[in-house]
Coordinates of C-alpha atoms in Angstrom, one line a residue:
X1 CA -13.7 23.5 95.4
X2 CA -14.1 27.3 94.9
X3 CA -17.5 28.7 94.2
X4 CA -18.8 30.0 90.9
X5 CA -19.0 33.5 92.2
X6 CA -15.3 33.4 93.1
X7 CA -14.3 32.3 89.6
X8 CA -16.4 34.9 87.9
X9 CA -14.9 37.6 90.1
X10 CA -11.4 36.4 89.2
X11 CA -12.2 36.5 85.5
X12 CA -13.7 39.9 85.5
X13 CA -10.8 41.5 87.5
X14 CA -7.9 39.6 85.9
X15 CA -5.6 40.6 83.1
X16 CA -7.1 37.8 81.0
X17 CA -10.5 39.4 80.9
X18 CA -10.3 39.9 77.2
X19 CA -9.6 36.2 76.8
X20 CA -12.1 35.1 79.4
X21 CA -14.0 33.0 76.9
X22 CA -11.0 30.7 76.6
X23 CA -11.1 30.0 80.3
X24 CA -14.9 29.5 80.6
X25 CA -14.7 25.7 79.7
X26 CA -12.1 25.2 82.5
X27 CA -14.3 26.9 85.1
X28 CA -17.4 25.0 83.9
X29 CA -15.4 21.8 84.2
X30 CA -14.3 22.5 87.8
X31 CA -17.8 23.4 88.8
X32 CA -19.5 20.5 87.1
X33 CA -17.4 17.4 87.5
X34 CA -13.7 16.9 88.4
X35 CA -13.2 14.2 85.8
X36 CA -13.3 16.8 82.9
X37 CA -10.9 19.2 84.5
X38 CA -7.7 17.6 83.1
X39 CA -9.1 17.5 79.5
X40 CA -10.3 21.2 79.6
X41 CA -7.0 22.3 81.2
X42 CA -5.1 20.7 78.4
X43 CA -7.2 22.6 75.9
X44 CA -6.4 25.9 77.5
X45 CA -2.7 25.2 77.5
X46 CA -2.9 24.4 73.8
X47 CA -4.8 27.7 73.1
X48 CA -2.3 29.8 75.1
X49 CA 0.7 28.3 73.3
X50 CA -0.7 28.7 69.8
X51 CA -4.2 30.1 69.6
X52 CA -4.1 30.3 65.8
X53 CA -7.2 30.8 63.6
X54 CA -8.8 27.6 64.9
X55 CA -8.9 28.4 68.6
X56 CA -12.7 28.7 68.6
X57 CA -13.0 25.1 67.2
X58 CA -10.5 23.7 69.7
X59 CA -12.3 25.5 72.5
X60 CA -15.6 24.0 71.5
X61 CA -14.2 20.6 71.0
X62 CA -12.7 20.4 74.4
X63 CA -15.7 21.8 76.3
X64 CA -17.3 19.7 79.0
X65 CA -20.6 19.4 77.0
X66 CA -18.7 18.0 74.1
X67 CA -16.8 15.5 76.3
X68 CA -20.1 14.4 77.9
X69 CA -21.5 13.8 74.4
X70 CA -18.5 11.6 73.5
X71 CA -18.7 9.6 76.7
X72 CA -22.5 9.1 76.6
X73 CA -22.4 6.1 74.2
X74 CA -19.9 4.3 76.4
X75 CA -22.5 4.0 79.2
X76 CA -24.8 1.3 77.8
X77 CA -26.7 -1.6 79.3
X78 CA -25.0 -5.0 79.4
X79 CA -24.6 -6.5 76.0
X80 CA -26.8 -9.6 75.8
X81 CA -25.2 -10.7 72.6
X82 CA -21.8 -10.7 74.3
X83 CA -22.4 -11.4 77.9
X84 CA -25.2 -13.9 77.4
X85 CA -24.6 -15.4 73.9
X86 CA -25.4 -18.9 75.2
X87 CA -29.0 -17.7 76.1
X88 CA -31.9 -16.0 74.3
X89 CA -32.3 -12.9 76.4
X90 CA -32.9 -10.8 73.3
X91 CA -36.4 -12.4 73.1
X92 CA -37.4 -10.7 76.4
X93 CA -35.7 -7.4 75.8
X94 CA -37.5 -4.7 77.9
X95 CA -38.1 -3.2 81.3
X96 CA -39.6 -5.3 84.1
X97 CA -40.6 -4.2 87.6
X98 CA -42.0 -5.4 90.9
X99 CA -43.0 -3.8 94.2
X100 CA -42.4 -4.6 97.8
X101 CA -43.9 -2.9 100.9
X102 CA -41.7 -2.3 103.9
X103 CA -43.7 -1.6 107.1
X104 CA -41.8 0.4 109.7
X105 CA -44.3 2.0 112.0
X106 CA -45.5 4.6 112.0
X107 CA -44.7 4.8 108.3
X108 CA -44.7 2.4 105.3
X109 CA -42.4 2.6 102.3
X110 CA -43.4 1.2 99.0
X111 CA -40.4 0.2 96.9
X112 CA -40.6 -0.3 93.1
X113 CA -37.6 -2.1 91.6
X114 CA -37.1 -2.0 87.8
X115 CA -34.6 -4.0 85.7
X116 CA -33.7 -3.4 82.1
X117 CA -32.9 -6.5 80.1
X118 CA -30.7 -5.9 77.1
X119 CA -31.5 -2.2 77.4
X120 CA -31.7 0.6 80.0
X121 CA -34.6 1.0 82.4
X122 CA -37.4 3.0 80.6
X123 CA -40.6 4.7 81.5
X124 CA -39.6 5.2 85.1
X125 CA -39.7 8.9 85.8
X126 CA -37.9 8.7 89.1
X127 CA -35.0 6.5 87.8
X128 CA -32.0 8.3 86.4
X129 CA -31.2 7.8 82.8
X130 CA -28.8 5.0 81.8
X131 CA -29.8 2.7 84.7
X132 CA -29.8 -1.1 84.4
X133 CA -31.4 -1.7 87.8
X134 CA -33.2 0.9 89.8
X135 CA -35.1 1.0 93.1
X136 CA -37.5 3.8 94.1
X137 CA -38.9 4.2 97.5
X138 CA -42.1 6.2 98.3
X139 CA -42.8 7.0 101.9
X140 CA -46.5 6.8 102.9
X141 CA -47.4 9.0 105.9
X142 CA -50.9 10.2 106.6
X143 CA -52.1 9.4 103.2
X144 CA -49.2 11.3 101.7
X145 CA -46.9 9.8 99.1
X146 CA -43.4 11.2 99.4
X147 CA -40.4 10.2 97.2
X148 CA -37.8 9.1 99.8
X149 CA -35.2 7.0 98.1
X150 CA -33.7 6.3 94.7
X151 CA -31.2 3.5 94.3
X152 CA -29.8 3.4 90.8
X153 CA -27.3 0.9 89.4
X154 CA -26.0 2.7 86.3
X155 CA -25.5 0.7 83.1
X156 CA -21.7 1.0 83.3
X157 CA -21.6 -0.4 86.8
X158 CA -19.5 -3.5 87.0
X159 CA -21.6 -6.6 86.7
X160 CA -21.0 -10.4 86.5
X161 CA -23.1 -13.2 85.0
X162 CA -22.5 -16.6 86.7
X163 CA -24.3 -19.7 85.4
X164 CA -25.8 -22.0 88.0
X165 CA -24.0 -25.1 89.1
X166 CA -26.8 -27.2 87.8
X167 CA -26.5 -27.7 84.0
X168 CA -28.9 -25.5 82.0
X169 CA -30.8 -24.2 85.0
X170 CA -30.2 -20.5 84.7
X171 CA -27.7 -17.6 85.3
X172 CA -27.1 -15.2 88.2
X173 CA -26.7 -11.5 87.7
X174 CA -24.4 -9.9 90.3
X175 CA -24.1 -6.2 91.0
X176 CA -22.0 -5.2 93.9
X177 CA -20.5 -2.3 95.8
X178 CA -22.9 0.5 94.7
X179 CA -22.0 3.5 96.8
X180 CA -25.3 5.0 98.0
X181 CA -24.9 7.6 100.7
X182 CA -23.2 6.0 103.6
X183 CA -24.1 2.5 102.5
X184 CA -22.9 -0.1 100.0
X185 CA -25.6 -1.9 98.0
X186 CA -25.4 -5.4 96.5
X187 CA -27.9 -6.9 94.1
X188 CA -28.4 -10.5 93.0
X189 CA -31.0 -11.3 90.3
X190 CA -31.5 -15.0 89.4
X191 CA -32.7 -15.7 85.9
X192 CA -34.2 -19.2 86.2
X193 CA -34.8 -21.5 83.3
X194 CA -38.4 -22.5 83.0
X195 CA -40.9 -24.1 80.6
X196 CA -42.7 -22.0 78.0
X197 CA -46.1 -22.7 79.5
X198 CA -45.3 -21.4 83.0
X199 CA -47.7 -18.6 83.9
X200 CA -45.1 -16.9 86.1
X201 CA -42.7 -16.5 83.2
X202 CA -41.0 -13.2 82.4
X203 CA -41.9 -11.5 85.6
X204 CA -39.6 -9.9 88.2
X205 CA -40.2 -11.3 91.7
X206 CA -38.6 -9.5 94.6
X207 CA -37.4 -11.9 97.3
X208 CA -36.0 -9.4 99.8
X209 CA -34.8 -5.9 100.2
X210 CA -32.9 -5.1 103.4
X211 CA -31.7 -1.7 102.6
X212 CA -28.3 -3.1 101.7
X213 CA -29.0 -6.3 99.8
X214 CA -31.5 -6.7 96.9
X215 CA -32.5 -10.2 95.7
X216 CA -35.0 -11.2 93.1
X217 CA -35.9 -14.1 90.8
X218 CA -36.9 -14.0 87.1
X219 CA -38.4 -17.1 85.6
X220 CA -38.0 -17.2 81.9
X221 CA -37.3 -19.7 79.0
X222 CA -34.6 -17.2 77.9
X223 CA -32.4 -18.4 80.8
X224 CA -32.2 -21.9 79.2
X225 CA -29.2 -22.6 77.1
X226 CA -30.0 -22.4 73.4
X227 CA -31.0 -25.6 71.8
X228 CA -28.1 -27.0 69.8
X229 CA -30.0 -29.8 68.1
X230 CA -30.6 -29.9 64.4
X231 CA -33.9 -30.4 62.6
X232 CA -33.6 -34.2 62.9
X233 CA -33.3 -34.0 66.7
X234 CA -29.7 -35.0 66.6
X235 CA -27.3 -33.2 68.9
X236 CA -24.7 -31.3 66.8
X237 CA -22.4 -30.9 69.8
X238 CA -19.4 -33.1 69.7
X239 CA -18.8 -35.1 72.9
X240 CA -16.1 -33.6 75.0
X241 CA -12.6 -35.0 74.5
X242 CA -11.6 -37.5 77.2
X243 CA -8.1 -36.1 77.5
X244 CA -9.4 -32.7 78.4
X245 CA -7.4 -30.9 75.7
X246 CA -4.1 -32.6 76.5
X247 CA -3.7 -33.9 72.9
X248 CA -3.6 -30.3 71.6
X249 CA -1.1 -29.5 74.3
X250 CA 1.2 -32.4 73.3
X251 CA 1.0 -31.4 69.7
X252 CA 2.0 -27.8 70.6
X253 CA 5.0 -29.0 72.5
X254 CA 6.1 -31.4 69.8
X255 CA 5.9 -28.5 67.2
X256 CA 7.9 -26.3 69.5
X257 CA 10.6 -28.9 70.0
X258 CA 10.7 -29.5 66.2
X259 CA 11.3 -25.8 65.5
X260 CA 14.0 -25.7 68.2
X261 CA 15.7 -28.8 66.8
X262 CA 15.7 -27.5 63.2
X263 CA 17.0 -24.2 64.4
X264 CA 19.9 -25.8 66.3
X265 CA 20.6 -28.1 63.4
X266 CA 20.8 -25.4 60.8
X267 CA 22.7 -22.9 62.9
X268 CA 25.0 -25.5 64.4
X269 CA 25.7 -27.1 61.0
X270 CA 26.6 -23.7 59.6
X271 CA 28.9 -22.9 62.5
X272 CA 30.6 -26.3 62.1
X273 CA 31.2 -25.8 58.4
X274 CA 32.6 -22.4 59.0
X275 CA 35.0 -23.6 61.8
X276 CA 36.3 -26.4 59.5
X277 CA 37.2 -23.8 56.9
X278 CA 34.9 -25.2 54.3
X279 CA 33.2 -21.8 53.8
X280 CA 34.5 -18.3 53.3
X281 CA 32.2 -16.8 55.9
X282 CA 29.4 -17.8 58.2
X283 CA 26.7 -16.6 55.8
X284 CA 28.0 -18.9 53.1
X285 CA 28.1 -21.8 55.5
X286 CA 24.5 -21.1 56.6
X287 CA 23.4 -21.0 52.9
X288 CA 25.1 -24.3 52.2
X289 CA 23.4 -26.0 55.2
X290 CA 20.0 -24.6 54.2
X291 CA 20.5 -26.0 50.6
X292 CA 21.4 -29.4 52.0
X293 CA 18.4 -29.3 54.3
X294 CA 16.1 -28.4 51.4
X295 CA 17.5 -31.2 49.3
X296 CA 16.8 -33.6 52.2
X297 CA 13.2 -32.4 52.3
X298 CA 12.8 -32.9 48.6
X299 CA 14.0 -36.5 48.9
X300 CA 11.7 -37.4 51.7
X301 CA 8.6 -38.3 49.5
X302 CA 10.7 -40.7 47.4
X303 CA 12.2 -42.2 50.5
X304 CA 8.8 -42.8 52.1
X305 CA 7.4 -44.2 48.9
X306 CA 10.2 -46.8 48.7
X307 CA 9.7 -47.7 52.3
X308 CA 5.9 -48.2 51.7
X309 CA 6.6 -50.3 48.6
X310 CA 9.0 -52.5 50.5
X311 CA 6.5 -53.1 53.3
X312 CA 3.5 -53.7 51.1
X313 CA 5.5 -55.8 48.6
X314 CA 4.6 -53.6 45.6
X315 CA 8.2 -52.9 44.6
X316 CA 8.9 -53.3 40.9
X317 CA 11.8 -55.7 41.8
X318 CA 9.2 -58.4 42.4
X319 CA 9.0 -58.9 38.7
X320 CA 12.6 -60.1 38.6
X321 CA 12.6 -62.3 41.7
X322 CA 14.4 -65.6 41.5
X323 CA 12.6 -68.7 40.5

């Protein structure tokens, strides 16, 4: 990547000096972050092709700062209402932290890990903005406290929620493959279902931090599956079907076969009528078959009614039965 001084020199000494303001967003994009270069380059091409009276507005709209403002809302903490709708994590929304001391003589490092539940980590000066999980290490040497490490999991980092194997016992938050220097960091936080009267509820407890793997527990009633019972104490959940959903599958296949059969019947009947010469063209044959099919459907209720009356003995002919 070329330096800022090089680009400024090129602008000042180029034939485009009078239009240098048009290229400034492109240079800023190259110097700030490569992901915005394509967008800004596209804006410059549009301006060169047809500057028009609105080139200033186009230039401002495609600037890196404007693009950053558009992308900022996309980086949000995990959505509790979507990812954890079976639980009540909204009730414990906030930032929670815990500390762990790592003793590596002759120095000690005090790590503070913070997690944001249903929101980003807040009130942690050393943690970058838009972090869902953040670790900060302070090195203690000769009574001096030196900031040595910052390990941030951004809110848009890929995460997975996995319920425990045991029913209604909790959920596991998995954050993996965070590139941090030359290392790859993985984090596992277990949200464990607990009773309301547990004094350790709603507290982050670090289990271990090895420099590559972070593990912690979080006891909370919010990790219990929401109660689905009504006011009378009866369970509103329907018992699971014994066929495991196969009945719906069979119904779907029957419906598909019925549609195929009717299609073959109508098209085949029209083709047969046309080949016999009973119709002028295929369209007339198709219309005739459809009319016959509709008449058949209209007669079905009467047919079934007569069958039911025959079976139940309610037919009107009983009044004239022989003696």
